[in-house]
mmCIF file of C-alpha atoms in Angstrom:
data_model
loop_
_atom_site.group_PDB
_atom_site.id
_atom_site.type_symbol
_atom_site.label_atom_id
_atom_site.label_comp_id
_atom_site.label_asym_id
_atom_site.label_seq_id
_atom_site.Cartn_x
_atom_site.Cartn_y
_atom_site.Cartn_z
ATOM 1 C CA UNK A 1 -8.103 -16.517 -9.636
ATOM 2 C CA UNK A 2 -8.439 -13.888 -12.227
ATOM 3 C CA UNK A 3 -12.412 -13.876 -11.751
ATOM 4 C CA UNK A 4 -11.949 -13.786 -8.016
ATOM 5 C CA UNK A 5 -9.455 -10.353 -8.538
ATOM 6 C CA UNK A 6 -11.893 -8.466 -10.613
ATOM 7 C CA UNK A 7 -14.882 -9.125 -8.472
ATOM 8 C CA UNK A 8 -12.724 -8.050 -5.566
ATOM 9 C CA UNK A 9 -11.899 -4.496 -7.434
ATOM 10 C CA UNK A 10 -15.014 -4.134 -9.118
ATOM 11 C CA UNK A 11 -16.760 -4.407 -5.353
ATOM 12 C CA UNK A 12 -13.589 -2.406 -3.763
ATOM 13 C CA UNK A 13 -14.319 0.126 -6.391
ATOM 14 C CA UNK A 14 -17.905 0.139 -6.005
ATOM 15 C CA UNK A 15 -18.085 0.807 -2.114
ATOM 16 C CA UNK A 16 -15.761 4.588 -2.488
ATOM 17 C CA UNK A 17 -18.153 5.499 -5.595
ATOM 18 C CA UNK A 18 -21.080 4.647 -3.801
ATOM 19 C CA UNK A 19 -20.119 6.662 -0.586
ATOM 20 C CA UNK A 20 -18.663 9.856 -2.672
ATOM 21 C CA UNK A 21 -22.081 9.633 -4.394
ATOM 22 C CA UNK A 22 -24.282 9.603 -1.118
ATOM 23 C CA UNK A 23 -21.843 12.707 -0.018
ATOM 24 C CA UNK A 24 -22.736 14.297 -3.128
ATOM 25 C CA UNK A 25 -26.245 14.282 -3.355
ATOM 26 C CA UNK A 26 -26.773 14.893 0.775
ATOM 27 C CA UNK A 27 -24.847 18.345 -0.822
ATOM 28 C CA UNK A 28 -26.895 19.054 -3.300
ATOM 29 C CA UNK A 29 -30.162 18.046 -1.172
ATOM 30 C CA UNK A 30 -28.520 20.443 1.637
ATOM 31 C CA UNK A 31 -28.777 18.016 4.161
ATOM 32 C CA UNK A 32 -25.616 18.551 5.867
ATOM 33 C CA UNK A 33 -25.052 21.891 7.769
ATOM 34 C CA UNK A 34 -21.856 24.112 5.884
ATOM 35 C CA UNK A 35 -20.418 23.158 9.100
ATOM 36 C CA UNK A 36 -20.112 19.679 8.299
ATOM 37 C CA UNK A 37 -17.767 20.956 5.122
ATOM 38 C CA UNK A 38 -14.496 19.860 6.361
ATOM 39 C CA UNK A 39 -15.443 16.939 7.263
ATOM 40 C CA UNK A 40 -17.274 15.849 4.313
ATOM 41 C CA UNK A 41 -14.392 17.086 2.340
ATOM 42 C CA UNK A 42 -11.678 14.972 4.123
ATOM 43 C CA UNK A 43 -14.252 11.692 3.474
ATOM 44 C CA UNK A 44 -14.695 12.377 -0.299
ATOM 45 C CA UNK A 45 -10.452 12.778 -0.676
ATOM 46 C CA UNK A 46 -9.992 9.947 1.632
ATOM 47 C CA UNK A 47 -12.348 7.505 -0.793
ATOM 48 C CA UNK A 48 -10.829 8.803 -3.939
ATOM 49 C CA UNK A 49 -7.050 8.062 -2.680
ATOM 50 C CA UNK A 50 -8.053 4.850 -1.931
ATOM 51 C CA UNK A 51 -9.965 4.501 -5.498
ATOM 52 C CA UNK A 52 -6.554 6.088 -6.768
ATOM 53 C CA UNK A 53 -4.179 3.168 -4.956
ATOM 54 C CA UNK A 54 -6.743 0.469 -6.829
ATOM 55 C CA UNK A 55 -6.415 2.055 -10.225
ATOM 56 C CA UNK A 56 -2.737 1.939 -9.947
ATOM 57 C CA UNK A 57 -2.332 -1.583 -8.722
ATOM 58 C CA UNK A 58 -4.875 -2.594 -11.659
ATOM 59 C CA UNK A 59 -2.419 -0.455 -13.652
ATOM 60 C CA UNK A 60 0.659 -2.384 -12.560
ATOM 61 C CA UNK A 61 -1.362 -5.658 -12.915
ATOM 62 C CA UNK A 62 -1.569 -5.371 -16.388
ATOM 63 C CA UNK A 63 1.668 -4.114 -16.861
ATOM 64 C CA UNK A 64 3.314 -7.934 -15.299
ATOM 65 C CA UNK A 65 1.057 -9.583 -17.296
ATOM 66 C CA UNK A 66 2.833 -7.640 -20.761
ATOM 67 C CA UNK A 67 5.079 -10.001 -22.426
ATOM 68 C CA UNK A 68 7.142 -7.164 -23.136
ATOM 69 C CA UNK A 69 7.433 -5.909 -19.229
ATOM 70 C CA UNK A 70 11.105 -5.643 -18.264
ATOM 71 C CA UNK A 71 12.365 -5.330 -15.195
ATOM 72 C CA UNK A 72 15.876 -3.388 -14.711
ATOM 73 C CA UNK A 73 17.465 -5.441 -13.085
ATOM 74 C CA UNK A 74 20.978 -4.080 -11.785
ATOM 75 C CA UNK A 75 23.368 -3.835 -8.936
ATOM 76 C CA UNK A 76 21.982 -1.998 -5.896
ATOM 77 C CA UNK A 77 22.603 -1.936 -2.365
ATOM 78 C CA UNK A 78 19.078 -2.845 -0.572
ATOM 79 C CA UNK A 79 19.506 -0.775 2.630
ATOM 80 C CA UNK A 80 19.029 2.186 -0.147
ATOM 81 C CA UNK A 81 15.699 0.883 -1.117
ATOM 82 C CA UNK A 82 14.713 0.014 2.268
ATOM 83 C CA UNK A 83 15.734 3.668 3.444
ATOM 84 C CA UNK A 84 14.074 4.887 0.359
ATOM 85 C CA UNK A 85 10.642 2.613 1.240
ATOM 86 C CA UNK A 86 10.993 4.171 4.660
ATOM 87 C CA UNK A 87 10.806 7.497 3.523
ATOM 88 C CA UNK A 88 7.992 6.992 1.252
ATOM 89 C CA UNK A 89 6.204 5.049 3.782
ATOM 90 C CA UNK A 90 6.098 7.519 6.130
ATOM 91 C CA UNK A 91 3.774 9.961 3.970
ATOM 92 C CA UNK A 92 1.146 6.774 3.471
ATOM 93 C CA UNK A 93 0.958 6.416 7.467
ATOM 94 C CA UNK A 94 0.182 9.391 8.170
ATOM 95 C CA UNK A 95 -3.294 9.481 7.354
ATOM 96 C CA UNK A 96 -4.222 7.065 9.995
ATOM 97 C CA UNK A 97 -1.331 8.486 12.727
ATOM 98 C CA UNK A 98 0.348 5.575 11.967
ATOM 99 C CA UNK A 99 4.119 5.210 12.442
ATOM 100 C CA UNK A 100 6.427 2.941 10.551
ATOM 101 C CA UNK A 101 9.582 1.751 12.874
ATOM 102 C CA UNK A 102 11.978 0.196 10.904
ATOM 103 C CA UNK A 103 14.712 -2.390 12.130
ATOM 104 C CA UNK A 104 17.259 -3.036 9.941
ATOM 105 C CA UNK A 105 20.224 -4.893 10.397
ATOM 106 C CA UNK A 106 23.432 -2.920 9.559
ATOM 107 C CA UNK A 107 25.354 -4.021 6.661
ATOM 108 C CA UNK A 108 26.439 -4.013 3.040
ATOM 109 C CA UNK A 109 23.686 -6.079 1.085
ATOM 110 C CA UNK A 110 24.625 -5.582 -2.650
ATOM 111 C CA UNK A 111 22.229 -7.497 -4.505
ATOM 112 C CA UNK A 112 20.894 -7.533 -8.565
ATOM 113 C CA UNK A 113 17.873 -6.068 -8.455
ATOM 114 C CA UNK A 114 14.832 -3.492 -10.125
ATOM 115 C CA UNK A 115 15.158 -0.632 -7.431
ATOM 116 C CA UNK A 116 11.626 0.780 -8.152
ATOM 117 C CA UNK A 117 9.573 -2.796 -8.583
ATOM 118 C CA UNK A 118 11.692 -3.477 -5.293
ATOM 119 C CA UNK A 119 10.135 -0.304 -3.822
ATOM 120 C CA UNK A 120 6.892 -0.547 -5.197
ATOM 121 C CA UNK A 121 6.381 -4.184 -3.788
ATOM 122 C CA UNK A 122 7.200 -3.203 -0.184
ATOM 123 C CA UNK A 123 5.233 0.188 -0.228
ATOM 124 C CA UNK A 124 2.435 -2.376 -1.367
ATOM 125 C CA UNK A 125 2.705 -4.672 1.538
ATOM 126 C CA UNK A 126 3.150 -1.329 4.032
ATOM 127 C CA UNK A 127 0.393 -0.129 2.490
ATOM 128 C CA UNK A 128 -2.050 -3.493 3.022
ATOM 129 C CA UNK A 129 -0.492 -3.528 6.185
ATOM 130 C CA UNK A 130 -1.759 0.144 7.285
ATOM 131 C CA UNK A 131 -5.443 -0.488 5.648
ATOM 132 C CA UNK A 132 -5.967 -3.394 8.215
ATOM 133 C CA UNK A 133 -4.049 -1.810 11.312
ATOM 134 C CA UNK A 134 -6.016 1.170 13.417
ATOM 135 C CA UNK A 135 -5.291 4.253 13.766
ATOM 136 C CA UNK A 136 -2.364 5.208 16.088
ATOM 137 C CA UNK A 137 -0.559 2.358 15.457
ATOM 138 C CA UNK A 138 2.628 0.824 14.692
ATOM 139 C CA UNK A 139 3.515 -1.364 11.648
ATOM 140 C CA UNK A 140 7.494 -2.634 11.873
ATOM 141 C CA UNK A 141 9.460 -2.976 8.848
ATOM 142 C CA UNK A 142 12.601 -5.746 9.672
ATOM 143 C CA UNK A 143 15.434 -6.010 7.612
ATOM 144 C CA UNK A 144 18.213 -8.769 8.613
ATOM 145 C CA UNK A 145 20.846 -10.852 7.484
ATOM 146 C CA UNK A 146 21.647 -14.374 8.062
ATOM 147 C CA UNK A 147 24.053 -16.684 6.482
ATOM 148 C CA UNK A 148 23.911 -15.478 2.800
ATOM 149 C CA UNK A 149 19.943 -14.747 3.359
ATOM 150 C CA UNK A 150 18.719 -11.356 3.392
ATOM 151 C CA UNK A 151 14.873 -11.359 5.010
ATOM 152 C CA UNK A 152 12.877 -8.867 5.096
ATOM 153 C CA UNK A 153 9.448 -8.571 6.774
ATOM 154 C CA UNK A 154 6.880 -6.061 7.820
ATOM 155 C CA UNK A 155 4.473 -6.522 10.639
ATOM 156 C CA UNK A 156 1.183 -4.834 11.628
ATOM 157 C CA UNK A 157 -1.506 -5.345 14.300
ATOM 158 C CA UNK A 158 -4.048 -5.967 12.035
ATOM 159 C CA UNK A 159 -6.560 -8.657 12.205
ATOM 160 C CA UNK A 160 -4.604 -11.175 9.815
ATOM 161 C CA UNK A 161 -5.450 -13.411 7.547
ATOM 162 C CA UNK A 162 -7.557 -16.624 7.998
ATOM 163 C CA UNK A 163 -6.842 -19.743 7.213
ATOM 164 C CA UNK A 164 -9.739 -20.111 4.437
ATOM 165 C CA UNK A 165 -8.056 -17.053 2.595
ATOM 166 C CA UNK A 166 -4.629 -18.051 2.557
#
């Protein structure tokens, strides 16, 4: 599974460098017009953020695998991460004209828990959610209570998963 994750990055990594490259030397070889600037400006920051977003979750990979990783776990109230995912969330979309709508059941939900590993975990799944959804559209992030189970779930048009990857 390891294997499989590193030739996933190392080929997700590959694609950006390869098209910031191309970009780079059709500059140099002046084969784009100056007014083609903008827009081969906006293609070269939109490869490196996604470049960026890989680095960090190999980052944060090889922080859970440190025997010495702690999480801080303590009392929080989860609609305050959710409104703080929300927030964050909103500056990811906007790239693609997305919009997040959020449903969240009203509430007190105090729960033990690492606020910014809680964060981090559901910007990640907004985040995979917005890189398979088109532009313009909406992903839904549904927060609700039932019995003494809090669920939480986040929903995209996207083409989904198959079967053989699951």
């Amino acid at each position: 599974m390891r294997q499989n994750f590193s030739a996933d990055i190392t080929h997700q990594l590959r694609t950006p460098v390869t098209i910031i490259r191309g970009l780079a030397e059709g500059i140099k070889d002046k084969v784009y017009d100056i007014s083609d600037s903008p827009l081969i400006s906006n293609q070269i920051i939109h490869e490196t953020v996604g470049m960026q977003r890989l680095i960090q979750d190999l980052l944060d990979l090889s922080k859970l695998e440190d025997p010495d990783f702690k999480l801080d776990m303590r009392p929080l109230e989860l609609h305050e991460v959710l409104s703080d995912v929300s927030r964050s969330a909103q500056a990811l979309l906007e790239a693609k004209k997305q919009h997040l709508i959020t449903d969240i059941e009203l509430g007190e939900w105090n729960i033990i828990g690492d606020h910014q590993r809680l964060k981090q975990m559901f910007i990640a799944v907004i985040d995979n959610a917005s890189k398979f959804s088109e532009h313009n559209s909406n992903i839904i992030l549904k927060a609700y209570k039932n019995d003494e189970k809090i669920s939480v779930s986040v929903k995209d048009n996207g083409v989904g998963i198959n079967d053989i990857q699951r």
